[in-house]
Amino acid sequence: MHLGAMLYPTGYHVAAWRDPAVPPRAGIDFAHLSALARVAEQGKFDFVFLADSLAVRGRDLPALSRTAIRYIGQFDPLTLLSALAVATDRIGLVGSASTTYNEPYHLARKLASIDHISGGRAGWNLVTSQNEDEAFNFGLDAHPPHAERYLRAAEFTEVLTGLWNSWEDDAFVNDKASGQFFDPDKVHVLNHRGAHFSVRGPLNVPRPPQGYPVLVQSGSSDAGKDLAARMAEVVFTAQPTLEEAQAFYADVKARVARAGRDPSQVKVLVGAFPYVGRTREDAEALRARLNALIDPVVAYSLLATQLGSDVSGYPLDGPVPQDLPETNLGKSRRALLLEMARRERMSIRQLCEFVAASRGHWTLCGGPTEIADDMQAWVAAGAADGFIVMPPTLPEGLTAFVEHVIPELQRRGAFRREYAGTTLREHFGLPRPAHPAAIARDEAR
Amino acid sequence: MHLGAMLYPTGYHVAAWRDPAVPPRAGIDFAHLSALARVAEQGKFDFVFLADSLAVRGRDLPALSRTAIRYIGQFDPLTLLSALAVATDRIGLVGSASTTYNEPYHLARKLASIDHISGGRAGWNLVTSQNEDEAFNFGLDAHPPHAERYLRAAEFTEVLTGLWNSWEDDAFVNDKASGQFFDPDKVHVLNHRGAHFSVRGPLNVPRPPQGYPVLVQSGSSDAGKDLAARMAEVVFTAQPTLEEAQAFYADVKARVARAGRDPSQVKVLVGAFPYVGRTREDAEALRARLNALIDPVVAYSLLATQLGSDVSGYPLDGPVPQDLPETNLGKSRRALLLEMARRERMSIRQLCEFVAASRGHWTLCGGPTEIADDMQAWVAAGAADGFIVMPPTLPEGLTAFVEHVIPELQRRGAFRREYAGTTLREHFGLPRPAHPAAIARDEAR
């Protein structure tokens, strides 16, 4: 089982920032964030994970001003990961960076730099920007269409792997006596010219220790799954139920096989949002306590985003109206939520809590045994190769998981007791990609 | 006197990498680089300085493969600065980042993040890209013209200061009881629309601890000096002689005054390339030893770049030919070099050494007393407010400076014995910029 720890600064619960134990300026509190990374490392997590947005998400100022989850005040992930590389020794360092509003040369350099600084612990979550607010910060008046963003993401990733191969692993001979700094036969100028990018190269950073950083993909649309099948080594997905997760898992692994790759070399990690208590009652009490902190203004606003309709005119404890006007925003998500609300006879408050608390991720709630049972069951049932754990609050949610759930998983032999390797690829059991020129030479022999 | 330490990984001498004491993979050796930053901090330097290039500089592969100074294999400066923030406590952290091939929103975030992570120690050297090789890595077939690059740089800097003012200092009220995370009256959406950029904002990082990172400018053309006069707080320049430095200093300070700013609030720092020995003889021996390591292929190639003409057909120990064909590349630099070679009757070898060793920076050579004398003399003569020290080799060049020259300067009362403040602004004695909205409110009272 592979585990990542999501370090959303306050914790992932929508009202986490209001919890008294969450530091007041969590998003820019480096002491808080580096302590979290070290706790995750003590728990032998494969990696910490930083999500991102290139804009404050949303423009509903009254609702925004009452929440800390809309990427309002926190660090750029790659800048933070570089600092965390110094604060940790073994844990992997994975961050999101948009392929929609970045230049490949910059990102190739920064990720290669982090991989060198950390001794081979970097991973890149290659995302396409989801929200229009980002477009306005990068000179555009509108967000590019979904299909276009995925075409760009694929080309972007090709350019990055190409740039990371600018230098063979042994290109820098550093012969002080003869004055030969590098072997000119072992530099490869990319000369990429494609539909979206024209990048000559070479990259001015030597080949990363891992060959290239571990490639993570986290869009769950058809285009996202196809991109993952061709290029990703880790897939991160939100799947609220076992059945949905099993279907997703089977679908991704089949696409990987169809793309001519080994399905065991693409790890599917499901987001897991765990309320951990010493007992089930403890965990339920924690959930109730946090949900009681949810601000109705914030919950209504999040629900409006997900449904594409404002339901603030309806009573909070009444049923979810099924006859909302049609929209073209987030249609499949909307249908899913309305169907679930109907099936489970949810009130607006309950749907708000569902949407707001975990934002659609698998929610676990219980004592260590139950949490470990559930996680093992999902892996055994072919729903996941592991999880990205999204603690409801930080640091307490992570500390509880590391102190109680990890030892339980270790006792069962389901999770490592010690790191076997030093790189993120080694944590995942993923091979280090050989340089194409070295492969070609081997084949010629 | 203000001092910066340039951390060009091998040291700044063109042949530094061949010195036995320089680590073989200096450019990607984080242990080496973080140790250097700590040595500079022990020496109470105001800041460390990282130069940058967004490409390997040059395409002359035989010459390139014999040198480590063409930005061939080293880290992205901002990524490195973030890691150095964790490895140090008090020293300022200044890095170059191009205004020509960056998006302002990205840079504003990253610099604000470093300023937060370091507790207010960030500085930004706002450069325009100088070499065409960079254009080819960012989708262009040609480098934008000089004037255009400076117009873009000015607008870029305005956008950054605007984005850093997205939030007032006390915008995040973090009232857990009432649920008010920030005060909606204290967020300011930039809505910038200019000739080069359209950026809505707000930035998703709170206002930096320093208000904004210290703004450094290092182009010495008229356009560069004008930009500095309007916006910079520190100017970094290469001035090989006292007379040139005095003229430059007077010119910049006059431009600052004409722009309506206080000349004492813009610090002029001159690049200083010091061969430090226990005695003058030691220092001369060091210089001779390093110059003997200069590879003629590399030196000819650098000279060709600076002159815009290939002189490799002429004998190395013969005079510098004065009748080279006219070019339109680096014209003023070329005239300056030819004039100096004529005046000082330099051989091609000597001009190569001059160009290659220090690349046009003020060269000092001597024991601690002489070096300290020279530096104090320049400050007293109105040539500089301080220096960016560019050690010929690292770590030895920096260690020698910190062990021998710094104590001499301290003994004379010319340099701090201890940091008085915690931020880079405090090291410089520069004010923290108040938020425009706070100024407006004060004025309204």
PDB file of N, CA and C in Angstrom, chain A residues 17-19 22 24 52-54 59 65-67 71-72 74 76 79 82 101-102 105-106 109-110 113 116 133 136-137 139 141 174 176-178 180-182 193 198 200-201 204-205, chain B residues 17-19 22 24 52-54 59 65-67 71-72 74-76 79 82 101-102 105-106 109-110 113 133 136-137 139 141 174 176-178 180-182 193 198 200-201 204-205:
ATOM      1  N   TRP A  17      -9.906  25.656   9.450  1.00  0.00           N
ATOM      2  CA  TRP A  17      -9.222  26.849   9.979  1.00  0.00           C
ATOM      3  C   TRP A  17      -9.850  27.347  11.270  1.00  0.00           C
ATOM      4  N   ARG A  18     -11.135  27.012  11.502  1.00  0.00           N
ATOM      5  CA  ARG A  18     -11.803  27.490  12.719  1.00  0.00           C
ATOM      6  C   ARG A  18     -11.514  26.602  13.926  1.00  0.00           C
ATOM      7  N   ASP A  19     -10.921  25.439  13.683  1.00  0.00           N
ATOM      8  CA  ASP A  19     -10.574  24.551  14.793  1.00  0.00           C
ATOM      9  C   ASP A  19      -9.491  25.218  15.649  1.00  0.00           C
ATOM     10  N   VAL A  22      -5.699  24.494  14.969  1.00  0.00           N
ATOM     11  CA  VAL A  22      -5.058  24.800  13.681  1.00  0.00           C
ATOM     12  C   VAL A  22      -4.408  26.177  13.786  1.00  0.00           C
ATOM     13  N   PRO A  24      -3.189  29.889  13.291  1.00  0.00           N
ATOM     14  CA  PRO A  24      -3.968  30.951  12.658  1.00  0.00           C
ATOM     15  C   PRO A  24      -3.507  31.317  11.243  1.00  0.00           C
ATOM     16  N   ASP A  52      -2.628  22.849  -5.828  1.00  0.00           N
ATOM     17  CA  ASP A  52      -2.347  24.231  -6.210  1.00  0.00           C
ATOM     18  C   ASP A  52      -3.500  24.848  -6.982  1.00  0.00           C
ATOM     19  N   SER A  53      -3.513  26.154  -6.970  1.00  0.00           N
ATOM     20  CA  SER A  53      -4.372  26.941  -7.842  1.00  0.00           C
ATOM     21  C   SER A  53      -3.624  28.216  -8.159  1.00  0.00           C
ATOM     22  N   LEU A  54      -3.689  28.641  -9.414  1.00  0.00           N
ATOM     23  CA  LEU A  54      -2.976  29.857  -9.827  1.00  0.00           C
ATOM     24  C   LEU A  54      -3.849  31.093  -9.683  1.00  0.00           C
ATOM     25  N   ARG A  59     -15.246  34.331  -6.883  1.00  0.00           N
ATOM     26  CA  ARG A  59     -15.316  35.781  -6.751  1.00  0.00           C
ATOM     27  C   ARG A  59     -16.452  36.215  -5.837  1.00  0.00           C
ATOM     28  N   SER A  65     -14.533  35.262   1.976  1.00  0.00           N
ATOM     29  CA  SER A  65     -13.903  35.876   3.147  1.00  0.00           C
ATOM     30  C   SER A  65     -14.167  35.067   4.420  1.00  0.00           C
ATOM     31  N   ARG A  66     -14.957  33.990   4.289  1.00  0.00           N
ATOM     32  CA  ARG A  66     -15.263  33.161   5.444  1.00  0.00           C
ATOM     33  C   ARG A  66     -14.709  31.740   5.310  1.00  0.00           C
ATOM     34  N   THR A  67     -13.747  31.548   4.396  1.00  0.00           N
ATOM     35  CA  THR A  67     -13.169  30.214   4.222  1.00  0.00           C
ATOM     36  C   THR A  67     -11.677  30.301   3.913  1.00  0.00           C
ATOM     37  N   TYR A  71      -7.609  28.494  -1.778  1.00  0.00           N
ATOM     38  CA  TYR A  71      -6.247  28.858  -2.209  1.00  0.00           C
ATOM     39  C   TYR A  71      -6.023  30.363  -2.075  1.00  0.00           C
ATOM     40  N   ILE A  72      -6.460  30.881  -0.940  1.00  0.00           N
ATOM     41  CA  ILE A  72      -6.451  32.325  -0.749  1.00  0.00           C
ATOM     42  C   ILE A  72      -5.094  32.825  -0.285  1.00  0.00           C
ATOM     43  N   GLN A  74      -1.582  31.059   0.564  1.00  0.00           N
ATOM     44  CA  GLN A  74      -0.633  29.979   0.830  1.00  0.00           C
ATOM     45  C   GLN A  74       0.484  30.016  -0.198  1.00  0.00           C
ATOM     46  N   ASP A  76       3.333  29.040  -3.100  1.00  0.00           N
ATOM     47  CA  ASP A  76       3.561  28.332  -4.355  1.00  0.00           C
ATOM     48  C   ASP A  76       4.152  26.943  -4.019  1.00  0.00           C
ATOM     49  N   THR A  79       8.043  26.201  -4.684  1.00  0.00           N
ATOM     50  CA  THR A  79       8.904  26.956  -3.764  1.00  0.00           C
ATOM     51  C   THR A  79       8.892  26.289  -2.393  1.00  0.00           C
ATOM     52  N   SER A  82      10.877  22.903  -2.281  1.00  0.00           N
ATOM     53  CA  SER A  82      12.324  23.055  -2.216  1.00  0.00           C
ATOM     54  C   SER A  82      12.765  23.286  -0.772  1.00  0.00           C
ATOM     55  N   TYR A 101      -0.888  27.127 -17.714  1.00  0.00           N
ATOM     56  CA  TYR A 101      -0.349  28.484 -17.579  1.00  0.00           C
ATOM     57  C   TYR A 101       1.099  28.489 -17.103  1.00  0.00           C
ATOM     58  N   ASN A 102       1.896  27.556 -17.648  1.00  0.00           N
ATOM     59  CA  ASN A 102       3.324  27.588 -17.367  1.00  0.00           C
ATOM     60  C   ASN A 102       4.078  27.447 -18.677  1.00  0.00           C
ATOM     61  N   TYR A 105       9.995  25.156 -20.125  1.00  0.00           N
ATOM     62  CA  TYR A 105      11.412  25.284 -19.746  1.00  0.00           C
ATOM     63  C   TYR A 105      11.538  25.640 -18.261  1.00  0.00           C
ATOM     64  N   HIS A 106      10.699  26.568 -17.790  1.00  0.00           N
ATOM     65  CA  HIS A 106      10.744  26.938 -16.366  1.00  0.00           C
ATOM     66  C   HIS A 106      10.455  25.737 -15.477  1.00  0.00           C
ATOM     67  N   ARG A 109      13.172  23.042 -15.338  1.00  0.00           N
ATOM     68  CA  ARG A 109      14.311  23.453 -14.497  1.00  0.00           C
ATOM     69  C   ARG A 109      13.993  23.349 -13.028  1.00  0.00           C
ATOM     70  N   LYS A 110      12.832  23.868 -12.659  1.00  0.00           N
ATOM     71  CA  LYS A 110      12.493  23.912 -11.232  1.00  0.00           C
ATOM     72  C   LYS A 110      12.331  22.496 -10.681  1.00  0.00           C
ATOM     73  N   SER A 113      15.653  20.890 -10.451  1.00  0.00           N
ATOM     74  CA  SER A 113      16.395  21.453  -9.313  1.00  0.00           C
ATOM     75  C   SER A 113      15.933  20.815  -8.010  1.00  0.00           C
ATOM     76  N   HIS A 116      17.309  17.343  -7.687  1.00  0.00           N
ATOM     77  CA  HIS A 116      18.718  17.343  -7.261  1.00  0.00           C
ATOM     78  C   HIS A 116      18.854  17.735  -5.789  1.00  0.00           C
ATOM     79  N   ASP A 133     -10.738  31.486 -13.240  1.00  0.00           N
ATOM     80  CA  ASP A 133     -10.066  32.574 -12.528  1.00  0.00           C
ATOM     81  C   ASP A 133      -8.574  32.609 -12.849  1.00  0.00           C
ATOM     82  N   PHE A 136      -7.517  34.728 -16.062  1.00  0.00           N
ATOM     83  CA  PHE A 136      -7.455  36.187 -15.934  1.00  0.00           C
ATOM     84  C   PHE A 136      -6.134  36.671 -15.332  1.00  0.00           C
ATOM     85  N   ASN A 137      -5.411  35.785 -14.685  1.00  0.00           N
ATOM     86  CA  ASN A 137      -4.104  36.180 -14.137  1.00  0.00           C
ATOM     87  C   ASN A 137      -2.969  35.987 -15.141  1.00  0.00           C
ATOM     88  N   GLY A 139      -3.249  36.854 -18.662  1.00  0.00           N
ATOM     89  CA  GLY A 139      -3.414  37.593 -19.910  1.00  0.00           C
ATOM     90  C   GLY A 139      -4.546  37.124 -20.798  1.00  0.00           C
ATOM     91  N   ASP A 141      -8.748  36.317 -21.597  1.00  0.00           N
ATOM     92  CA  ASP A 141     -10.092  36.726 -21.217  1.00  0.00           C
ATOM     93  C   ASP A 141     -11.001  35.524 -21.026  1.00  0.00           C
ATOM     94  N   ASN A 174      33.920  16.262 -16.030  1.00  0.00           N
ATOM     95  CA  ASN A 174      34.625  17.051 -15.037  1.00  0.00           C
ATOM     96  C   ASN A 174      36.098  16.669 -14.927  1.00  0.00           C
ATOM     97  N   LYS A 176      39.415  17.747 -14.647  1.00  0.00           N
ATOM     98  CA  LYS A 176      40.119  18.988 -14.325  1.00  0.00           C
ATOM     99  C   LYS A 176      41.465  19.056 -15.030  1.00  0.00           C
ATOM    100  N   ALA A 177      42.120  17.904 -15.171  1.00  0.00           N
ATOM    101  CA  ALA A 177      43.467  17.890 -15.768  1.00  0.00           C
ATOM    102  C   ALA A 177      43.413  18.274 -17.247  1.00  0.00           C
ATOM    103  N   SER A 178      42.519  17.644 -17.993  1.00  0.00           N
ATOM    104  CA  SER A 178      42.477  17.911 -19.440  1.00  0.00           C
ATOM    105  C   SER A 178      41.640  19.141 -19.774  1.00  0.00           C
ATOM    106  N   GLN A 180      38.315  19.109 -19.859  1.00  0.00           N
ATOM    107  CA  GLN A 180      37.034  18.708 -20.451  1.00  0.00           C
ATOM    108  C   GLN A 180      35.972  18.714 -19.364  1.00  0.00           C
ATOM    109  N   PHE A 181      35.005  19.678 -19.451  1.00  0.00           N
ATOM    110  CA  PHE A 181      33.972  19.784 -18.425  1.00  0.00           C
ATOM    111  C   PHE A 181      32.843  18.788 -18.693  1.00  0.00           C
ATOM    112  N   PHE A 182      32.354  18.792 -19.934  1.00  0.00           N
ATOM    113  CA  PHE A 182      31.364  17.758 -20.289  1.00  0.00           C
ATOM    114  C   PHE A 182      31.737  17.148 -21.633  1.00  0.00           C
ATOM    115  N   ARG A 193       9.460  21.410 -31.800  1.00  0.00           N
ATOM    116  CA  ARG A 193       8.504  22.349 -32.408  1.00  0.00           C
ATOM    117  C   ARG A 193       7.171  21.643 -32.537  1.00  0.00           C
ATOM    118  N   SER A 198       7.473  25.678 -28.739  1.00  0.00           N
ATOM    119  CA  SER A 198       8.698  25.596 -29.509  1.00  0.00           C
ATOM    120  C   SER A 198       9.827  25.834 -28.506  1.00  0.00           C
ATOM    121  N   ARG A 200      13.949  24.960 -27.788  1.00  0.00           N
ATOM    122  CA  ARG A 200      15.171  24.407 -28.354  1.00  0.00           C
ATOM    123  C   ARG A 200      15.931  23.512 -27.381  1.00  0.00           C
ATOM    124  N   GLY A 201      16.133  23.991 -26.142  1.00  0.00           N
ATOM    125  CA  GLY A 201      17.014  23.261 -25.230  1.00  0.00           C
ATOM    126  C   GLY A 201      18.457  23.562 -25.564  1.00  0.00           C
ATOM    127  N   ASN A 204      19.406  23.708 -18.818  1.00  0.00           N
ATOM    128  CA  ASN A 204      20.680  24.031 -18.162  1.00  0.00           C
ATOM    129  C   ASN A 204      20.780  23.472 -16.733  1.00  0.00           C
ATOM    130  N   VAL A 205      20.180  22.308 -16.548  1.00  0.00           N
ATOM    131  CA  VAL A 205      20.330  21.538 -15.305  1.00  0.00           C
ATOM    132  C   VAL A 205      20.641  20.095 -15.738  1.00  0.00           C
TER     133      VAL A 205
ATOM    134  N   TRP B  17      36.450  25.906 -12.033  1.00  0.00           N
ATOM    135  CA  TRP B  17      36.055  24.489 -11.897  1.00  0.00           C
ATOM    136  C   TRP B  17      37.263  23.549 -11.945  1.00  0.00           C
ATOM    137  N   ARG B  18      38.377  24.014 -12.561  1.00  0.00           N
ATOM    138  CA  ARG B  18      39.564  23.153 -12.672  1.00  0.00           C
ATOM    139  C   ARG B  18      40.423  23.177 -11.415  1.00  0.00           C
ATOM    140  N   ASP B  19      40.130  24.113 -10.518  1.00  0.00           N
ATOM    141  CA  ASP B  19      40.899  24.179  -9.272  1.00  0.00           C
ATOM    142  C   ASP B  19      40.593  22.925  -8.442  1.00  0.00           C
ATOM    143  N   VAL B  22      37.754  22.970  -5.765  1.00  0.00           N
ATOM    144  CA  VAL B  22      36.347  23.229  -6.115  1.00  0.00           C
ATOM    145  C   VAL B  22      35.646  21.888  -6.328  1.00  0.00           C
ATOM    146  N   PRO B  24      33.562  18.804  -7.650  1.00  0.00           N
ATOM    147  CA  PRO B  24      33.392  18.450  -9.055  1.00  0.00           C
ATOM    148  C   PRO B  24      32.018  18.762  -9.632  1.00  0.00           C
ATOM    149  N   ASP B  52      21.602  34.378 -13.088  1.00  0.00           N
ATOM    150  CA  ASP B  52      20.804  33.381 -13.797  1.00  0.00           C
ATOM    151  C   ASP B  52      20.895  33.556 -15.305  1.00  0.00           C
ATOM    152  N   SER B  53      20.590  32.485 -15.976  1.00  0.00           N
ATOM    153  CA  SER B  53      20.367  32.503 -17.423  1.00  0.00           C
ATOM    154  C   SER B  53      19.328  31.436 -17.709  1.00  0.00           C
ATOM    155  N   LEU B  54      18.393  31.760 -18.596  1.00  0.00           N
ATOM    156  CA  LEU B  54      17.330  30.803 -18.927  1.00  0.00           C
ATOM    157  C   LEU B  54      17.719  29.924 -20.108  1.00  0.00           C
ATOM    158  N   ARG B  59      26.560  28.562 -28.335  1.00  0.00           N
ATOM    159  CA  ARG B  59      26.357  27.319 -29.077  1.00  0.00           C
ATOM    160  C   ARG B  59      27.665  26.765 -29.623  1.00  0.00           C
ATOM    161  N   SER B  65      32.046  23.013 -23.928  1.00  0.00           N
ATOM    162  CA  SER B  65      32.294  21.750 -23.225  1.00  0.00           C
ATOM    163  C   SER B  65      33.552  21.818 -22.365  1.00  0.00           C
ATOM    164  N   ARG B  66      34.245  22.973 -22.421  1.00  0.00           N
ATOM    165  CA  ARG B  66      35.470  23.127 -21.638  1.00  0.00           C
ATOM    166  C   ARG B  66      35.337  24.220 -20.574  1.00  0.00           C
ATOM    167  N   THR B  67      34.091  24.612 -20.270  1.00  0.00           N
ATOM    168  CA  THR B  67      33.908  25.661 -19.263  1.00  0.00           C
ATOM    169  C   THR B  67      32.678  25.387 -18.412  1.00  0.00           C
ATOM    170  N   TYR B  71      26.389  28.836 -17.466  1.00  0.00           N
ATOM    171  CA  TYR B  71      25.086  28.436 -16.926  1.00  0.00           C
ATOM    172  C   TYR B  71      24.662  27.089 -17.491  1.00  0.00           C
ATOM    173  N   ILE B  72      25.615  26.164 -17.481  1.00  0.00           N
ATOM    174  CA  ILE B  72      25.397  24.883 -18.135  1.00  0.00           C
ATOM    175  C   ILE B  72      24.686  23.902 -17.211  1.00  0.00           C
ATOM    176  N   GLN B  74      23.341  24.046 -13.437  1.00  0.00           N
ATOM    177  CA  GLN B  74      23.147  24.575 -12.092  1.00  0.00           C
ATOM    178  C   GLN B  74      21.671  24.826 -11.844  1.00  0.00           C
ATOM    179  N   PHE B  75      21.336  25.184 -10.607  1.00  0.00           N
ATOM    180  CA  PHE B  75      19.938  25.271 -10.199  1.00  0.00           C
ATOM    181  C   PHE B  75      19.260  26.550 -10.671  1.00  0.00           C
ATOM    182  N   ASP B  76      17.968  26.440 -10.784  1.00  0.00           N
ATOM    183  CA  ASP B  76      17.119  27.618 -10.889  1.00  0.00           C
ATOM    184  C   ASP B  76      17.280  28.437  -9.602  1.00  0.00           C
ATOM    185  N   THR B  79      14.362  28.461  -6.833  1.00  0.00           N
ATOM    186  CA  THR B  79      14.235  27.160  -6.172  1.00  0.00           C
ATOM    187  C   THR B  79      15.357  26.995  -5.154  1.00  0.00           C
ATOM    188  N   SER B  82      14.919  29.221  -1.962  1.00  0.00           N
ATOM    189  CA  SER B  82      13.941  28.722  -1.000  1.00  0.00           C
ATOM    190  C   SER B  82      14.594  27.666  -0.102  1.00  0.00           C
ATOM    191  N   TYR B 101      11.092  36.618 -19.981  1.00  0.00           N
ATOM    192  CA  TYR B 101      10.493  35.312 -20.241  1.00  0.00           C
ATOM    193  C   TYR B 101       9.834  34.728 -19.008  1.00  0.00           C
ATOM    194  N   ASN B 102       9.134  35.562 -18.246  1.00  0.00           N
ATOM    195  CA  ASN B 102       8.366  35.065 -17.120  1.00  0.00           C
ATOM    196  C   ASN B 102       6.978  35.688 -17.165  1.00  0.00           C
ATOM    197  N   TYR B 105       2.538  36.876 -12.586  1.00  0.00           N
ATOM    198  CA  TYR B 105       1.815  36.231 -11.486  1.00  0.00           C
ATOM    199  C   TYR B 105       2.663  35.136 -10.839  1.00  0.00           C
ATOM    200  N   HIS B 106       3.336  34.330 -11.676  1.00  0.00           N
ATOM    201  CA  HIS B 106       4.209  33.285 -11.134  1.00  0.00           C
ATOM    202  C   HIS B 106       5.314  33.873 -10.264  1.00  0.00           C
ATOM    203  N   ARG B 109       4.227  35.348  -6.913  1.00  0.00           N
ATOM    204  CA  ARG B 109       3.946  34.292  -5.924  1.00  0.00           C
ATOM    205  C   ARG B 109       5.201  33.694  -5.350  1.00  0.00           C
ATOM    206  N   LYS B 110       6.134  33.356  -6.243  1.00  0.00           N
ATOM    207  CA  LYS B 110       7.341  32.662  -5.792  1.00  0.00           C
ATOM    208  C   LYS B 110       8.170  33.577  -4.894  1.00  0.00           C
ATOM    209  N   SER B 113       6.477  33.968  -1.646  1.00  0.00           N
ATOM    210  CA  SER B 113       6.630  32.730  -0.859  1.00  0.00           C
ATOM    211  C   SER B 113       7.999  32.696  -0.191  1.00  0.00           C
ATOM    212  N   ASP B 133      19.806  33.104 -26.899  1.00  0.00           N
ATOM    213  CA  ASP B 133      19.573  31.678 -26.626  1.00  0.00           C
ATOM    214  C   ASP B 133      18.335  31.462 -25.769  1.00  0.00           C
ATOM    215  N   PHE B 136      14.898  31.150 -27.721  1.00  0.00           N
ATOM    216  CA  PHE B 136      14.591  29.870 -28.369  1.00  0.00           C
ATOM    217  C   PHE B 136      14.001  28.842 -27.412  1.00  0.00           C
ATOM    218  N   ASN B 137      14.175  29.050 -26.121  1.00  0.00           N
ATOM    219  CA  ASN B 137      13.571  28.127 -25.149  1.00  0.00           C
ATOM    220  C   ASN B 137      12.155  28.534 -24.759  1.00  0.00           C
ATOM    221  N   GLY B 139       9.694  29.723 -27.142  1.00  0.00           N
ATOM    222  CA  GLY B 139       8.758  29.811 -28.257  1.00  0.00           C
ATOM    223  C   GLY B 139       9.009  30.935 -29.241  1.00  0.00           C
ATOM    224  N   ASP B 141      11.475  33.027 -32.147  1.00  0.00           N
ATOM    225  CA  ASP B 141      12.551  32.813 -33.103  1.00  0.00           C
ATOM    226  C   ASP B 141      13.580  33.928 -33.015  1.00  0.00           C
ATOM    227  N   ASN B 174      -8.672  36.254  10.697  1.00  0.00           N
ATOM    228  CA  ASN B 174      -8.646  34.919  11.271  1.00  0.00           C
ATOM    229  C   ASN B 174      -9.470  34.810  12.556  1.00  0.00           C
ATOM    230  N   LYS B 176     -11.759  32.999  14.442  1.00  0.00           N
ATOM    231  CA  LYS B 176     -12.315  31.640  14.458  1.00  0.00           C
ATOM    232  C   LYS B 176     -13.735  31.623  15.017  1.00  0.00           C
ATOM    233  N   ALA B 177     -13.992  32.481  15.989  1.00  0.00           N
ATOM    234  CA  ALA B 177     -15.309  32.466  16.628  1.00  0.00           C
ATOM    235  C   ALA B 177     -16.389  32.936  15.661  1.00  0.00           C
ATOM    236  N   SER B 178     -16.153  34.068  14.994  1.00  0.00           N
ATOM    237  CA  SER B 178     -17.190  34.609  14.111  1.00  0.00           C
ATOM    238  C   SER B 178     -17.161  33.970  12.727  1.00  0.00           C
ATOM    239  N   GLN B 180     -14.969  34.836  10.391  1.00  0.00           N
ATOM    240  CA  GLN B 180     -14.426  35.784   9.404  1.00  0.00           C
ATOM    241  C   GLN B 180     -12.946  35.482   9.201  1.00  0.00           C
ATOM    242  N   PHE B 181     -12.580  34.972   7.995  1.00  0.00           N
ATOM    243  CA  PHE B 181     -11.200  34.598   7.715  1.00  0.00           C
ATOM    244  C   PHE B 181     -10.389  35.821   7.300  1.00  0.00           C
ATOM    245  N   PHE B 182     -10.928  36.595   6.358  1.00  0.00           N
ATOM    246  CA  PHE B 182     -10.260  37.861   6.038  1.00  0.00           C
ATOM    247  C   PHE B 182     -11.291  38.968   5.944  1.00  0.00           C
ATOM    248  N   ARG B 193      -4.316  46.153 -16.791  1.00  0.00           N
ATOM    249  CA  ARG B 193      -4.328  45.936 -18.241  1.00  0.00           C
ATOM    250  C   ARG B 193      -3.349  46.905 -18.869  1.00  0.00           C
ATOM    251  N   SER B 198      -1.879  41.539 -18.867  1.00  0.00           N
ATOM    252  CA  SER B 198      -3.233  41.712 -18.367  1.00  0.00           C
ATOM    253  C   SER B 198      -3.365  40.724 -17.209  1.00  0.00           C
ATOM    254  N   ARG B 200      -5.423  40.053 -13.529  1.00  0.00           N
ATOM    255  CA  ARG B 200      -6.512  40.509 -12.679  1.00  0.00           C
ATOM    256  C   ARG B 200      -6.144  40.552 -11.200  1.00  0.00           C
ATOM    257  N   GLY B 201      -5.525  39.474 -10.698  1.00  0.00           N
ATOM    258  CA  GLY B 201      -5.306  39.391  -9.263  1.00  0.00           C
ATOM    259  C   GLY B 201      -6.571  38.963  -8.570  1.00  0.00           C
ATOM    260  N   ASN B 204      -2.572  35.091  -4.637  1.00  0.00           N
ATOM    261  CA  ASN B 204      -3.055  34.170  -3.589  1.00  0.00           C
ATOM    262  C   ASN B 204      -1.987  33.872  -2.538  1.00  0.00           C
ATOM    263  N   VAL B 205      -1.174  34.863  -2.268  1.00  0.00           N
ATOM    264  CA  VAL B 205      -0.226  34.823  -1.147  1.00  0.00           C
ATOM    265  C   VAL B 205      -0.388  36.154  -0.400  1.00  0.00           C
TER     266      VAL B 205
END
